[in-house]
Tab-separated table of C-alpha atoms in Angstrom:
chain	number	residue	atom	x	y	z
A	1	UNK	CA	-17.567	-18.424	24.200
A	2	UNK	CA	-15.790	-15.156	25.019
A	3	UNK	CA	-13.384	-15.658	22.127
A	4	UNK	CA	-16.250	-16.226	19.674
A	5	UNK	CA	-18.041	-13.155	20.985
A	6	UNK	CA	-14.901	-11.015	20.607
A	7	UNK	CA	-14.399	-12.304	17.065
A	8	UNK	CA	-18.001	-11.544	16.134
A	9	UNK	CA	-17.784	-8.049	17.610
A	10	UNK	CA	-14.534	-7.364	15.714
A	11	UNK	CA	-16.227	-8.491	12.500
A	12	UNK	CA	-19.147	-6.148	13.099
A	13	UNK	CA	-16.804	-3.240	13.827
A	14	UNK	CA	-14.821	-3.961	10.668
A	15	UNK	CA	-17.978	-4.074	8.559
A	16	UNK	CA	-19.138	-0.762	10.017
A	17	UNK	CA	-15.755	0.861	9.345
A	18	UNK	CA	-15.600	-0.417	5.769
A	19	UNK	CA	-19.080	0.942	5.059
A	20	UNK	CA	-18.046	4.297	6.500
A	21	UNK	CA	-14.937	4.391	4.301
A	22	UNK	CA	-16.979	3.533	1.208
A	23	UNK	CA	-19.328	6.451	1.893
A	24	UNK	CA	-16.382	8.848	2.005
A	25	UNK	CA	-14.995	8.000	-1.448
A	26	UNK	CA	-16.749	10.773	-3.449
A	27	UNK	CA	-15.610	13.461	-0.998
A	28	UNK	CA	-12.091	12.033	-0.894
A	29	UNK	CA	-11.899	12.135	-4.683
A	30	UNK	CA	-13.007	15.762	-4.782
A	31	UNK	CA	-10.397	16.667	-2.183
A	32	UNK	CA	-7.737	14.658	-4.016
A	33	UNK	CA	-7.866	16.948	-7.052
A	34	UNK	CA	-7.578	20.049	-4.843
A	35	UNK	CA	-4.759	18.602	-2.745
A	36	UNK	CA	-2.773	17.799	-5.875
A	37	UNK	CA	-3.222	21.326	-7.221
A	38	UNK	CA	-2.179	22.830	-3.879
A	39	UNK	CA	0.695	20.416	-3.207
A	40	UNK	CA	-0.924	19.805	0.172
A	41	UNK	CA	-0.979	16.982	2.700
A	42	UNK	CA	-4.382	15.235	3.129
A	43	UNK	CA	-4.911	16.486	6.679
A	44	UNK	CA	-8.701	16.218	6.477
A	45	UNK	CA	-8.594	12.657	5.195
A	46	UNK	CA	-6.163	11.537	7.898
A	47	UNK	CA	-8.376	13.249	10.458
A	48	UNK	CA	-11.298	11.281	9.076
A	49	UNK	CA	-9.375	8.013	9.478
A	50	UNK	CA	-8.571	9.030	13.040
A	51	UNK	CA	-12.199	9.821	13.841
A	52	UNK	CA	-13.430	6.552	12.343
A	53	UNK	CA	-10.922	4.522	14.351
A	54	UNK	CA	-9.048	3.361	11.253
A	55	UNK	CA	-5.651	4.333	12.687
A	56	UNK	CA	-6.212	1.854	15.541
A	57	UNK	CA	-7.581	-0.899	13.255
A	58	UNK	CA	-4.141	-2.470	12.520
A	59	UNK	CA	-3.697	-3.337	16.209
A	60	UNK	CA	-4.441	-6.908	17.302
A	61	UNK	CA	-7.997	-7.420	18.504
A	62	UNK	CA	-6.685	-8.118	22.017
A	63	UNK	CA	-5.400	-4.532	22.086
A	64	UNK	CA	-8.596	-2.974	20.801
A	65	UNK	CA	-7.854	-3.090	17.069
A	66	UNK	CA	-9.277	-5.118	14.211
A	67	UNK	CA	-6.161	-7.115	13.379
A	68	UNK	CA	-5.705	-5.377	10.004
A	69	UNK	CA	-2.193	-6.463	9.070
A	70	UNK	CA	-1.536	-8.213	12.380
A	71	UNK	CA	-3.975	-11.157	12.258
A	72	UNK	CA	-4.426	-13.451	9.217
A	73	UNK	CA	-8.202	-13.655	9.732
A	74	UNK	CA	-8.475	-9.951	8.893
A	75	UNK	CA	-6.658	-10.183	5.548
A	76	UNK	CA	-9.669	-9.619	3.302
A	77	UNK	CA	-11.025	-6.786	5.461
A	78	UNK	CA	-7.633	-5.064	5.223
A	79	UNK	CA	-7.627	-5.640	1.469
A	80	UNK	CA	-11.006	-3.909	1.193
A	81	UNK	CA	-9.872	-0.997	3.386
A	82	UNK	CA	-6.722	-0.406	1.332
A	83	UNK	CA	-8.681	-0.762	-1.898
A	84	UNK	CA	-11.294	1.756	-0.745
A	85	UNK	CA	-8.661	4.279	0.307
A	86	UNK	CA	-6.828	3.875	-3.003
A	87	UNK	CA	-10.160	4.424	-4.749
A	88	UNK	CA	-10.599	7.679	-2.851
A	89	UNK	CA	-7.031	8.986	-3.025
A	90	UNK	CA	-3.949	6.924	-3.832
A	91	UNK	CA	-1.771	9.173	-1.668
A	92	UNK	CA	-3.984	8.550	1.365
A	93	UNK	CA	-3.864	4.834	0.621
A	94	UNK	CA	-0.075	5.007	0.461
A	95	UNK	CA	0.142	6.736	3.835
A	96	UNK	CA	-2.258	4.293	5.464
A	97	UNK	CA	-0.474	1.263	4.016
A	98	UNK	CA	2.768	2.478	5.609
A	99	UNK	CA	0.921	3.019	8.916
A	100	UNK	CA	-0.317	-0.590	8.790
A	101	UNK	CA	3.141	-1.882	7.905
A	102	UNK	CA	4.794	0.011	10.752
A	103	UNK	CA	2.336	-1.259	13.370
A	104	UNK	CA	2.667	-4.787	12.000
A	105	UNK	CA	6.427	-4.674	12.545
A	106	UNK	CA	6.067	-3.172	16.019
A	107	UNK	CA	3.652	-5.866	17.132
A	108	UNK	CA	5.647	-8.629	15.412
A	109	UNK	CA	9.096	-7.795	16.773
A	110	UNK	CA	8.512	-5.500	19.751
A	111	UNK	CA	8.388	-6.540	23.372
A	112	UNK	CA	5.046	-6.704	25.160
A	113	UNK	CA	5.794	-3.357	26.812
A	114	UNK	CA	6.728	-1.730	23.482
A	115	UNK	CA	3.619	-3.086	21.817
A	116	UNK	CA	1.406	-1.696	24.570
A	117	UNK	CA	3.118	1.699	24.397
A	118	UNK	CA	2.725	2.096	20.651
A	119	UNK	CA	-0.770	0.627	20.736
A	120	UNK	CA	-1.710	3.499	23.045
A	121	UNK	CA	-0.229	5.898	20.477
A	122	UNK	CA	-2.251	4.345	17.662
A	123	UNK	CA	-5.436	4.421	19.744
A	124	UNK	CA	-4.754	8.112	20.427
A	125	UNK	CA	-4.667	8.784	16.676
A	126	UNK	CA	-0.957	8.992	15.881
A	127	UNK	CA	-0.108	8.385	12.223
A	128	UNK	CA	2.900	6.085	11.837
A	129	UNK	CA	5.318	6.192	8.921
A	130	UNK	CA	7.823	3.593	7.733
A	131	UNK	CA	11.034	5.160	6.422
A	132	UNK	CA	13.629	2.669	5.185
A	133	UNK	CA	15.326	4.377	2.241
A	134	UNK	CA	18.663	6.121	2.796
A	135	UNK	CA	20.285	8.691	0.526
A	136	UNK	CA	23.664	7.192	-0.413
A	137	UNK	CA	25.632	10.204	0.787
A	138	UNK	CA	24.057	10.474	4.274
A	139	UNK	CA	22.601	7.126	5.410
A	140	UNK	CA	20.925	7.108	8.795
A	141	UNK	CA	23.207	5.770	11.535
A	142	UNK	CA	22.727	5.218	15.254
A	143	UNK	CA	25.780	6.247	17.260
A	144	UNK	CA	26.834	4.374	20.423
A	145	UNK	CA	25.406	7.239	22.526
A	146	UNK	CA	21.949	6.612	20.957
A	147	UNK	CA	22.003	9.761	18.833
A	148	UNK	CA	21.060	9.647	15.135
A	149	UNK	CA	23.164	10.927	12.260
A	150	UNK	CA	21.896	11.205	8.702
A	151	UNK	CA	18.686	11.360	6.708
A	152	UNK	CA	15.870	9.377	5.217
A	153	UNK	CA	14.932	10.106	1.627
A	154	UNK	CA	12.260	9.899	0.555
A	155	UNK	CA	9.999	9.701	3.572
A	156	UNK	CA	6.259	9.774	2.882
A	157	UNK	CA	4.283	12.076	5.135
A	158	UNK	CA	7.430	14.003	6.053
A	159	UNK	CA	6.633	16.848	8.423
A	160	UNK	CA	3.143	15.500	9.133
A	161	UNK	CA	3.402	12.003	10.626
A	162	UNK	CA	3.787	11.886	14.394
A	163	UNK	CA	5.531	8.522	14.766
A	164	UNK	CA	8.077	6.967	12.415
A	165	UNK	CA	9.578	3.502	12.267
A	166	UNK	CA	13.018	3.900	10.686
A	167	UNK	CA	15.922	1.663	9.780
A	168	UNK	CA	19.321	2.797	11.035
A	169	UNK	CA	22.810	1.363	10.705
A	170	UNK	CA	24.506	0.276	13.914
A	171	UNK	CA	28.256	0.675	14.570
A	172	UNK	CA	28.519	-3.090	13.960
A	173	UNK	CA	27.266	-2.580	10.410
A	174	UNK	CA	23.932	-4.317	11.084
A	175	UNK	CA	20.612	-2.576	10.542
A	176	UNK	CA	18.038	-2.002	13.270
A	177	UNK	CA	14.495	-0.678	13.548
A	178	UNK	CA	13.671	2.305	15.744
A	179	UNK	CA	10.475	4.150	16.589
A	180	UNK	CA	11.061	7.882	16.801
A	181	UNK	CA	9.043	11.056	17.152
A	182	UNK	CA	9.913	12.641	13.801
A	183	UNK	CA	10.715	16.328	13.425
A	184	UNK	CA	8.326	18.823	11.900
A	185	UNK	CA	8.344	20.551	8.507
A	186	UNK	CA	11.450	22.583	9.442
A	187	UNK	CA	13.570	19.415	9.046
A	188	UNK	CA	12.151	18.328	5.689
A	189	UNK	CA	13.323	19.193	2.199
A	190	UNK	CA	10.921	18.567	-0.674
A	191	UNK	CA	13.348	19.768	-3.351
A	192	UNK	CA	14.689	16.895	-5.358
A	193	UNK	CA	11.667	14.732	-4.510
A	194	UNK	CA	8.959	16.490	-6.494
A	195	UNK	CA	7.237	13.823	-8.554
A	196	UNK	CA	4.672	13.848	-11.324
A	197	UNK	CA	2.136	11.994	-9.175
A	198	UNK	CA	1.413	11.020	-5.559
A	199	UNK	CA	2.139	14.608	-4.576
A	200	UNK	CA	-0.252	14.620	-1.610
A	201	UNK	CA	1.818	11.896	0.077
A	202	UNK	CA	4.389	14.667	0.641
A	203	UNK	CA	7.500	12.532	0.246
A	204	UNK	CA	10.650	14.440	1.126
A	205	UNK	CA	14.134	14.243	2.579
A	206	UNK	CA	13.947	14.139	6.369
A	207	UNK	CA	16.957	15.376	8.346
A	208	UNK	CA	17.307	13.362	11.557
A	209	UNK	CA	20.741	14.529	12.746
A	210	UNK	CA	21.026	14.910	16.493
A	211	UNK	CA	17.791	13.169	17.470
A	212	UNK	CA	18.311	11.249	20.693
A	213	UNK	CA	16.743	7.814	20.725
A	214	UNK	CA	15.570	6.121	23.897
A	215	UNK	CA	17.159	2.675	24.352
A	216	UNK	CA	13.660	1.187	24.514
A	217	UNK	CA	12.848	2.512	21.043
A	218	UNK	CA	14.775	-0.260	19.262
A	219	UNK	CA	12.360	-2.852	17.880
A	220	UNK	CA	13.500	-6.450	17.610
A	221	UNK	CA	16.936	-7.788	16.814
A	222	UNK	CA	19.369	-6.436	14.241
A	223	UNK	CA	18.330	-7.340	10.694
A	224	UNK	CA	14.861	-8.583	11.697
A	225	UNK	CA	13.209	-6.140	9.299
A	226	UNK	CA	14.500	-8.161	6.339
A	227	UNK	CA	13.068	-11.471	7.559
A	228	UNK	CA	11.395	-13.491	4.805
A	229	UNK	CA	8.717	-14.169	3.728
A	230	UNK	CA	7.245	-11.188	5.598
A	231	UNK	CA	9.587	-8.640	4.026
A	232	UNK	CA	8.473	-9.438	0.473
A	233	UNK	CA	4.959	-10.694	1.196
A	234	UNK	CA	3.893	-7.263	2.434
A	235	UNK	CA	3.963	-6.020	-1.167
A	236	UNK	CA	0.397	-7.306	-1.542
A	237	UNK	CA	-0.800	-4.361	0.547
A	238	UNK	CA	0.677	-1.893	-1.941
A	239	UNK	CA	-1.074	-3.811	-4.727
A	240	UNK	CA	-4.378	-3.517	-2.851
A	241	UNK	CA	-4.053	0.282	-2.767
A	242	UNK	CA	-3.174	0.242	-6.470
A	243	UNK	CA	-6.263	-1.862	-7.183
A	244	UNK	CA	-8.389	0.890	-5.663
A	245	UNK	CA	-6.832	3.456	-7.978
A	246	UNK	CA	-7.471	1.165	-10.934
A	247	UNK	CA	-11.137	0.815	-9.963
A	248	UNK	CA	-11.454	4.586	-9.718
A	249	UNK	CA	-9.876	5.042	-13.141
A	250	UNK	CA	-12.207	2.537	-14.808
A	251	UNK	CA	-15.114	4.247	-13.053
A	252	UNK	CA	-14.060	7.586	-14.500
A	253	UNK	CA	-13.950	6.098	-18.003
A	254	UNK	CA	-17.498	4.817	-17.638
A	255	UNK	CA	-18.768	8.063	-16.086
A	256	UNK	CA	-17.322	10.289	-18.806
A	257	UNK	CA	-18.663	8.114	-21.601
A	258	UNK	CA	-22.162	8.211	-20.116
A	259	UNK	CA	-22.274	11.977	-19.542
A	260	UNK	CA	-20.904	12.576	-23.068
A	261	UNK	CA	-23.459	10.157	-24.589
A	262	UNK	CA	-20.657	7.963	-25.920
A	263	UNK	CA	-21.692	4.858	-23.983
A	264	UNK	CA	-23.567	3.457	-26.967
A	265	UNK	CA	-20.521	3.504	-29.241
A	266	UNK	CA	-19.471	-0.121	-29.888
A	267	UNK	CA	-15.772	0.730	-29.833
A	268	UNK	CA	-16.110	2.521	-26.510
A	269	UNK	CA	-18.071	-0.417	-25.126
A	270	UNK	CA	-15.253	-2.699	-26.178
A	271	UNK	CA	-12.785	-0.470	-24.337
A	272	UNK	CA	-14.910	-0.577	-21.187
A	273	UNK	CA	-15.106	-4.356	-21.460
A	274	UNK	CA	-11.332	-4.646	-21.721
A	275	UNK	CA	-10.873	-2.291	-18.769
A	276	UNK	CA	-13.294	-4.310	-16.648
A	277	UNK	CA	-11.406	-7.503	-17.479
A	278	UNK	CA	-8.155	-5.851	-16.366
A	279	UNK	CA	-9.818	-4.626	-13.159
A	280	UNK	CA	-11.220	-8.039	-12.241
A	281	UNK	CA	-7.940	-9.768	-13.071
A	282	UNK	CA	-6.147	-7.437	-10.675
A	283	UNK	CA	-8.772	-7.992	-7.959
A	284	UNK	CA	-8.475	-11.777	-8.153
A	285	UNK	CA	-4.685	-11.633	-7.919
A	286	UNK	CA	-4.757	-9.233	-4.969
A	287	UNK	CA	-7.294	-11.392	-3.133
A	288	UNK	CA	-5.087	-14.459	-3.584
A	289	UNK	CA	-1.964	-12.562	-2.532
A	290	UNK	CA	-3.733	-11.194	0.552
A	291	UNK	CA	-4.752	-14.656	1.715
A	292	UNK	CA	-1.325	-16.180	1.047
A	293	UNK	CA	0.716	-13.217	2.238
A	294	UNK	CA	-1.092	-12.782	5.547
A	295	UNK	CA	-1.394	-16.477	6.441
A	296	UNK	CA	2.313	-17.230	5.810
A	297	UNK	CA	1.780	-20.866	6.759
A	298	UNK	CA	3.227	-22.415	3.612
A	299	UNK	CA	6.546	-22.568	1.839
A	300	UNK	CA	8.295	-19.195	2.187
A	301	UNK	CA	9.382	-19.053	-1.440
A	302	UNK	CA	5.890	-19.971	-2.640
A	303	UNK	CA	4.500	-17.078	-0.601
A	304	UNK	CA	7.031	-14.562	-1.885
A	305	UNK	CA	6.675	-15.568	-5.527
A	306	UNK	CA	2.864	-15.631	-5.384
A	307	UNK	CA	2.805	-12.087	-4.017
A	308	UNK	CA	5.372	-10.976	-6.592
A	309	UNK	CA	3.341	-12.457	-9.444
A	310	UNK	CA	0.307	-10.613	-8.103
A	311	UNK	CA	2.302	-7.399	-8.082
A	312	UNK	CA	3.234	-7.871	-11.758
A	313	UNK	CA	-0.338	-8.813	-12.665
A	314	UNK	CA	-1.685	-5.650	-11.041
A	315	UNK	CA	0.930	-3.516	-12.764
A	316	UNK	CA	0.044	-5.064	-16.146
A	317	UNK	CA	-3.678	-4.554	-15.534
A	318	UNK	CA	-3.119	-0.912	-14.601
A	319	UNK	CA	-0.933	-0.197	-17.620
A	320	UNK	CA	-3.539	-1.781	-19.896
A	321	UNK	CA	-6.339	0.254	-18.316
A	322	UNK	CA	-4.330	3.484	-18.485
A	323	UNK	CA	-3.832	3.012	-22.227
A	324	UNK	CA	-7.537	2.227	-22.690
A	325	UNK	CA	-8.658	5.272	-20.703
A	326	UNK	CA	-6.366	7.621	-22.607
A	327	UNK	CA	-7.756	6.351	-25.908
A	328	UNK	CA	-11.341	6.360	-24.685
A	329	UNK	CA	-11.320	9.851	-23.173
A	330	UNK	CA	-8.858	11.604	-25.463
A	331	UNK	CA	-7.650	14.983	-24.204
A	332	UNK	CA	-9.936	14.835	-21.171
A	333	UNK	CA	-7.510	12.270	-19.762
A	334	UNK	CA	-4.744	14.888	-19.921
A	335	UNK	CA	-6.653	17.916	-18.647
A	336	UNK	CA	-5.547	19.197	-15.229
A	337	UNK	CA	-8.392	19.357	-12.744
A	338	UNK	CA	-9.947	16.124	-13.988
A	339	UNK	CA	-9.896	13.158	-11.613
A	340	UNK	CA	-8.965	10.849	-14.488
A	341	UNK	CA	-5.848	12.902	-15.218
A	342	UNK	CA	-4.803	12.785	-11.547
A	343	UNK	CA	-5.385	9.041	-11.348
A	344	UNK	CA	-3.249	8.487	-14.444
A	345	UNK	CA	-0.374	10.464	-12.917
A	346	UNK	CA	-0.707	8.915	-9.478
A	347	UNK	CA	-0.862	5.382	-10.860
A	348	UNK	CA	2.082	5.963	-13.179
A	349	UNK	CA	4.146	7.103	-10.177
A	350	UNK	CA	2.922	4.514	-7.674
A	351	UNK	CA	3.476	1.622	-10.065
A	352	UNK	CA	7.165	2.377	-10.442
A	353	UNK	CA	8.450	-0.193	-7.983
A	354	UNK	CA	12.038	-1.351	-8.526
A	355	UNK	CA	13.259	-4.472	-10.347
A	356	UNK	CA	9.939	-5.691	-11.736
A	357	UNK	CA	11.620	-7.619	-14.566
A	358	UNK	CA	13.931	-9.355	-12.114
A	359	UNK	CA	11.025	-10.221	-9.814
A	360	UNK	CA	9.021	-11.693	-12.702
A	361	UNK	CA	11.967	-13.812	-13.853
A	362	UNK	CA	12.641	-15.101	-10.340
A	363	UNK	CA	8.984	-15.981	-9.778
A	364	UNK	CA	8.801	-17.814	-13.097
A	365	UNK	CA	12.000	-19.716	-12.303
A	366	UNK	CA	10.578	-20.843	-8.958
A	367	UNK	CA	7.360	-22.181	-10.465
A	368	UNK	CA	8.886	-23.421	-13.720
A	369	UNK	CA	9.114	-27.057	-12.658
A	370	UNK	CA	6.839	-26.967	-9.631
A	371	UNK	CA	4.442	-29.949	-9.735
A	372	UNK	CA	5.422	-30.585	-13.351
A	373	UNK	CA	4.352	-34.088	-14.529
A	374	UNK	CA	7.287	-36.383	-15.141
A	375	UNK	CA	8.256	-37.344	-18.681
A	376	UNK	CA	7.175	-40.910	-17.933
A	377	UNK	CA	3.569	-39.824	-17.566
A	378	UNK	CA	3.651	-37.578	-20.622
A	379	UNK	CA	0.577	-35.910	-22.042
A	380	UNK	CA	-2.459	-38.271	-22.263
A	381	UNK	CA	-3.770	-36.516	-25.354
A	382	UNK	CA	-0.425	-36.878	-27.110
A	383	UNK	CA	-0.239	-40.584	-26.263
A	384	UNK	CA	-3.738	-41.178	-27.593
A	385	UNK	CA	-2.687	-39.859	-30.982
A	386	UNK	CA	0.425	-41.984	-31.260
């Protein structure tokens, strides 16, 4: 009875939070354009997430969270949250997705004491980052005396996040995960990481030389971060944020056509129809990937390839919609200060994940002969015509 009551209460809290996030979308979009122009971090939006309790939502329900990213039952609620944040500001969605990912890894691989410690941090409103990319010339290493040498580049939220989960190379050559209190803006370098879009995510080089790490900050065993299918399956969360940006872009196409009295044009209607098909295709793929990726109770390769196919489907849908919006809006789609122009830049940047062709080929190879009827059974329609 208590378990059912707790589950019902968590569901009610999640519904309340999702409604609150949905109400904030118009204000987030207005701020997004200003933040991009000012090259500024979305401090107000992160503060809003803190006030709403969204930064604690990834924690397991037993620790006061909603299980977003840590319990399979919450998969679709997390999908909606990421989608809503991407709809409001793709950079905010990117930062929150990393926060979810970091807390997922802490609760998955950390000890009970570590999980409680970092749960307290999340409940207090700390924003977690996940920094795993090393510059080739100065990779992050953990010395035997538990002092860090090296950098992370790029690190989203650099100079603004208050907790960071980082990968570091051990003297043995293995990689480990550490939770650190990252340095402030004085140890970040934005030069060399200025991108066309996603500017509000404030990705930069983060210098971590000389930071002393507490022995209890190491999460899990060496190499655990790369464990499959979890390592690859988490890509569905990025796709959910992207879906939100796609929805916002299609919404901007419709809005502009209405206010310009172009909504009656048959060619513009056809464009809107095509964009809506792309949007719904992406949503269906993300929903499937969320369910499969969070449950992780099937074949590991099936899980990974399903999520990867979803990632390609979302990318294709976005690229189709971007082309449609540019044709439908003309120069408005390229005018600075317009939300549509920002969404086009942010999506173009956020979509550029590595090795998409390789991922598509590998996924196709895995499913090529999966459940394929044997030659003995043949095609019934072909046999009937013989």
